Amino acid sequence: IVEPTTTTATTTTTTETEAEWQTYKLCNTCTINYRVNAADATVSFELIHEGEAWVSIAFSETGAMVGSEAVIGTPDGGQVLKYNMVGRWGGGVTPMADEHQTLTDASVEIVGGQTIMRFTKILEEDDEIKIVPGQENTLLLAHGYTDSFPSYHPYRRAFNLPL
């Protein structure tokens, strides 16, 4: 598991129930902005990738792809969905059942050569990996060569994110 290369807290206007946005630069092409929303027990993410490709943030208990749960944004279809990752082939990454598609404020778009995915996820959901505020959580980052999913991902990385 690799630690983020740089950590910078950003300053934004927030209410008493919102935390400030935090920024992690994970590599030369990917930045994650996030904040925990205590009022509704959610976490909001914004992943910015310098390039036009599908992008993914996964939640993991081990740092391995298999057994993790991903949020994948596919610009070619404009979808952001939750996926189970049970194998390292295209058929091993499948959308979760409709009742588990609980993301809010979800979008993916290409703007000025950047792929930007945004979503808000519930911290603790039945039968899913729990996200724990105040602790380091293991996440995975991946992106493809193109904006069409599934396709091979030339970049992938496990990292610990202190929520």
mmCIF file of C-alpha atoms in Angstrom:
data_model
loop_
_atom_site.group_PDB
_atom_site.id
_atom_site.type_symbol
_atom_site.label_atom_id
_atom_site.label_comp_id
_atom_site.label_asym_id
_atom_site.label_seq_id
_atom_site.Cartn_x
_atom_site.Cartn_y
_atom_site.Cartn_z
ATOM 1 C CA ILE A 1 0.000 0.000 0.000
ATOM 2 C CA VAL A 2 1.445 3.299 -1.099
ATOM 3 C CA GLU A 3 0.932 6.520 0.802
ATOM 4 C CA PRO A 4 -0.219 9.610 -1.140
ATOM 5 C CA THR A 5 2.696 11.641 -2.504
ATOM 6 C CA THR A 6 1.459 14.948 -1.155
ATOM 7 C CA THR A 7 -1.253 16.002 1.231
ATOM 8 C CA THR A 8 -2.781 19.433 1.178
ATOM 9 C CA ALA A 9 -5.869 20.578 3.024
ATOM 10 C CA THR A 10 -7.933 22.982 0.946
ATOM 11 C CA THR A 11 -9.933 25.780 2.446
ATOM 12 C CA THR A 12 -13.578 26.017 1.502
ATOM 13 C CA THR A 13 -16.627 27.557 3.068
ATOM 14 C CA THR A 14 -18.425 24.966 5.172
ATOM 15 C CA THR A 15 -21.271 24.806 7.609
ATOM 16 C CA GLU A 16 -20.897 23.461 11.139
ATOM 17 C CA THR A 17 -22.034 20.013 9.959
ATOM 18 C CA GLU A 18 -19.600 19.789 7.039
ATOM 19 C CA ALA A 19 -15.893 19.136 7.196
ATOM 20 C CA GLU A 20 -13.484 21.013 4.972
ATOM 21 C CA TRP A 21 -12.540 19.402 1.693
ATOM 22 C CA GLN A 22 -9.235 17.531 1.865
ATOM 23 C CA THR A 23 -7.029 17.026 -1.181
ATOM 24 C CA TYR A 24 -4.679 14.122 -1.947
ATOM 25 C CA LYS A 25 -2.409 14.132 -4.970
ATOM 26 C CA LEU A 26 -1.952 10.416 -5.646
ATOM 27 C CA CYS A 27 0.167 10.535 -8.785
ATOM 28 C CA ASN A 28 1.059 12.851 -11.635
ATOM 29 C CA THR A 29 -2.385 12.430 -13.175
ATOM 30 C CA CYS A 30 -4.830 11.863 -10.276
ATOM 31 C CA THR A 31 -6.082 13.997 -7.413
ATOM 32 C CA ILE A 32 -8.795 13.077 -4.903
ATOM 33 C CA ASN A 33 -10.808 15.665 -3.017
ATOM 34 C CA TYR A 34 -13.005 14.359 -0.204
ATOM 35 C CA ARG A 35 -14.897 15.275 2.921
ATOM 36 C CA VAL A 36 -16.883 13.423 5.563
ATOM 37 C CA ASN A 37 -20.433 14.722 5.981
ATOM 38 C CA ALA A 38 -21.187 14.008 9.656
ATOM 39 C CA ALA A 39 -24.788 15.219 9.490
ATOM 40 C CA ASP A 40 -25.904 12.416 7.172
ATOM 41 C CA ALA A 41 -23.087 9.855 7.766
ATOM 42 C CA THR A 42 -21.735 10.058 4.211
ATOM 43 C CA VAL A 43 -18.474 10.852 2.483
ATOM 44 C CA SER A 44 -18.189 12.874 -0.714
ATOM 45 C CA PHE A 45 -15.444 12.294 -3.284
ATOM 46 C CA GLU A 46 -14.204 14.084 -6.354
ATOM 47 C CA LEU A 47 -11.582 12.271 -8.458
ATOM 48 C CA ILE A 48 -9.806 14.351 -11.091
ATOM 49 C CA HIS A 49 -7.771 12.476 -13.705
ATOM 50 C CA GLU A 50 -5.584 14.325 -16.223
ATOM 51 C CA GLY A 51 -6.791 12.446 -19.278
ATOM 52 C CA GLU A 52 -9.909 10.980 -20.852
ATOM 53 C CA ALA A 53 -10.551 7.536 -19.364
ATOM 54 C CA TRP A 54 -12.799 5.537 -17.074
ATOM 55 C CA VAL A 55 -11.845 6.111 -13.429
ATOM 56 C CA SER A 56 -12.356 4.167 -10.219
ATOM 57 C CA ILE A 57 -12.082 4.475 -6.453
ATOM 58 C CA ALA A 58 -12.472 1.192 -4.584
ATOM 59 C CA PHE A 59 -12.886 0.414 -0.895
ATOM 60 C CA SER A 60 -10.810 -2.496 0.330
ATOM 61 C CA GLU A 61 -10.086 -4.473 3.463
ATOM 62 C CA THR A 62 -6.806 -5.917 2.112
ATOM 63 C CA GLY A 63 -5.453 -3.545 -0.532
ATOM 64 C CA ALA A 64 -6.086 -6.175 -3.221
ATOM 65 C CA MET A 65 -8.483 -5.767 -6.127
ATOM 66 C CA VAL A 66 -10.326 -9.041 -5.560
ATOM 67 C CA GLY A 67 -12.759 -8.690 -2.666
ATOM 68 C CA SER A 68 -12.939 -4.908 -2.913
ATOM 69 C CA GLU A 69 -15.917 -2.744 -3.833
ATOM 70 C CA ALA A 70 -15.463 -0.093 -6.500
ATOM 71 C CA VAL A 71 -17.174 3.047 -7.677
ATOM 72 C CA ILE A 72 -16.470 3.290 -11.392
ATOM 73 C CA GLY A 73 -17.199 6.270 -13.604
ATOM 74 C CA THR A 74 -17.510 5.635 -17.326
ATOM 75 C CA PRO A 75 -17.579 8.871 -19.332
ATOM 76 C CA ASP A 76 -18.661 7.128 -22.561
ATOM 77 C CA GLY A 77 -21.951 6.163 -20.890
ATOM 78 C CA GLY A 78 -22.034 8.948 -18.301
ATOM 79 C CA GLN A 79 -22.529 6.409 -15.495
ATOM 80 C CA VAL A 80 -21.181 6.183 -11.968
ATOM 81 C CA LEU A 81 -22.029 2.821 -10.384
ATOM 82 C CA LYS A 82 -20.917 0.585 -7.522
ATOM 83 C CA TYR A 83 -19.249 -2.711 -8.493
ATOM 84 C CA ASN A 84 -18.225 -5.948 -6.798
ATOM 85 C CA MET A 85 -14.722 -7.050 -7.721
ATOM 86 C CA VAL A 86 -14.569 -10.833 -7.503
ATOM 87 C CA GLY A 87 -11.949 -11.455 -10.191
ATOM 88 C CA ARG A 88 -9.184 -9.805 -12.186
ATOM 89 C CA TRP A 89 -10.906 -10.141 -15.565
ATOM 90 C CA GLY A 90 -13.743 -8.163 -17.154
ATOM 91 C CA GLY A 91 -16.401 -10.627 -15.974
ATOM 92 C CA GLY A 92 -15.059 -10.433 -12.419
ATOM 93 C CA VAL A 93 -16.077 -6.780 -12.074
ATOM 94 C CA THR A 94 -19.876 -6.617 -12.003
ATOM 95 C CA PRO A 95 -22.358 -3.895 -11.036
ATOM 96 C CA MET A 96 -23.884 -4.331 -7.606
ATOM 97 C CA ALA A 97 -27.604 -5.083 -7.403
ATOM 98 C CA ASP A 98 -29.971 -2.117 -7.794
ATOM 99 C CA GLU A 99 -30.678 -1.980 -4.045
ATOM 100 C CA HIS A 100 -26.940 -1.330 -3.450
ATOM 101 C CA GLN A 101 -26.760 1.514 -5.979
ATOM 102 C CA THR A 102 -27.122 4.134 -3.228
ATOM 103 C CA LEU A 103 -24.697 6.802 -4.426
ATOM 104 C CA THR A 104 -25.975 10.365 -4.514
ATOM 105 C CA ASP A 105 -24.725 13.416 -6.391
ATOM 106 C CA ALA A 106 -22.978 11.008 -8.770
ATOM 107 C CA SER A 107 -21.570 12.268 -12.066
ATOM 108 C CA VAL A 108 -18.686 11.715 -14.451
ATOM 109 C CA GLU A 109 -17.671 14.062 -17.222
ATOM 110 C CA ILE A 110 -14.746 15.065 -19.376
ATOM 111 C CA VAL A 111 -13.888 18.752 -19.148
ATOM 112 C CA GLY A 112 -10.841 20.281 -20.818
ATOM 113 C CA GLY A 113 -9.086 16.921 -21.152
ATOM 114 C CA GLN A 114 -9.748 15.949 -17.513
ATOM 115 C CA THR A 115 -12.055 13.164 -16.367
ATOM 116 C CA ILE A 116 -13.925 14.279 -13.249
ATOM 117 C CA MET A 117 -15.981 11.819 -11.191
ATOM 118 C CA ARG A 118 -18.036 12.948 -8.198
ATOM 119 C CA PHE A 119 -20.178 10.978 -5.769
ATOM 120 C CA THR A 120 -21.405 10.782 -2.207
ATOM 121 C CA LYS A 121 -21.465 7.403 -0.467
ATOM 122 C CA ILE A 122 -23.041 6.228 2.779
ATOM 123 C CA LEU A 123 -20.309 5.369 5.315
ATOM 124 C CA GLU A 124 -21.829 2.142 6.599
ATOM 125 C CA GLU A 125 -24.098 0.025 4.391
ATOM 126 C CA ASP A 126 -25.391 -3.508 4.878
ATOM 127 C CA ASP A 127 -23.198 -6.163 3.245
ATOM 128 C CA GLU A 128 -20.585 -3.617 2.099
ATOM 129 C CA ILE A 129 -17.131 -2.601 3.268
ATOM 130 C CA LYS A 130 -17.479 -0.051 6.042
ATOM 131 C CA ILE A 131 -15.831 3.368 5.741
ATOM 132 C CA VAL A 132 -14.617 4.552 9.158
ATOM 133 C CA PRO A 133 -14.134 8.290 9.804
ATOM 134 C CA GLY A 134 -11.215 9.170 12.047
ATOM 135 C CA GLN A 135 -9.211 6.178 10.824
ATOM 136 C CA GLU A 136 -7.134 5.286 7.803
ATOM 137 C CA ASN A 137 -9.208 3.457 5.224
ATOM 138 C CA THR A 138 -7.643 1.396 2.444
ATOM 139 C CA LEU A 139 -8.701 2.523 -1.013
ATOM 140 C CA LEU A 140 -7.701 1.592 -4.536
ATOM 141 C CA LEU A 141 -7.353 3.912 -7.488
ATOM 142 C CA ALA A 142 -7.447 2.796 -11.112
ATOM 143 C CA HIS A 143 -8.044 4.330 -14.509
ATOM 144 C CA GLY A 144 -8.180 2.989 -18.024
ATOM 145 C CA TYR A 145 -6.628 3.931 -21.358
ATOM 146 C CA THR A 146 -9.977 4.987 -22.780
ATOM 147 C CA ASP A 147 -13.328 6.246 -21.532
ATOM 148 C CA SER A 148 -14.933 2.865 -22.302
ATOM 149 C CA PHE A 149 -15.253 0.270 -19.511
ATOM 150 C CA PRO A 150 -14.315 -2.518 -19.110
ATOM 151 C CA SER A 151 -10.820 -2.181 -20.463
ATOM 152 C CA TYR A 152 -7.345 -2.744 -19.114
ATOM 153 C CA HIS A 153 -6.164 -0.276 -16.490
ATOM 154 C CA PRO A 154 -2.586 0.887 -17.008
ATOM 155 C CA TYR A 155 -2.589 2.586 -13.622
ATOM 156 C CA ARG A 156 -3.674 1.100 -10.318
ATOM 157 C CA ARG A 157 -2.655 1.849 -6.771
ATOM 158 C CA ALA A 158 -3.630 0.975 -3.211
ATOM 159 C CA PHE A 159 -3.374 3.766 -0.648
ATOM 160 C CA ASN A 160 -4.459 4.633 2.869
ATOM 161 C CA LEU A 161 -6.743 7.617 3.239
ATOM 162 C CA PRO A 162 -7.218 9.127 6.708
ATOM 163 C CA LEU A 163 -10.879 10.062 6.791
#
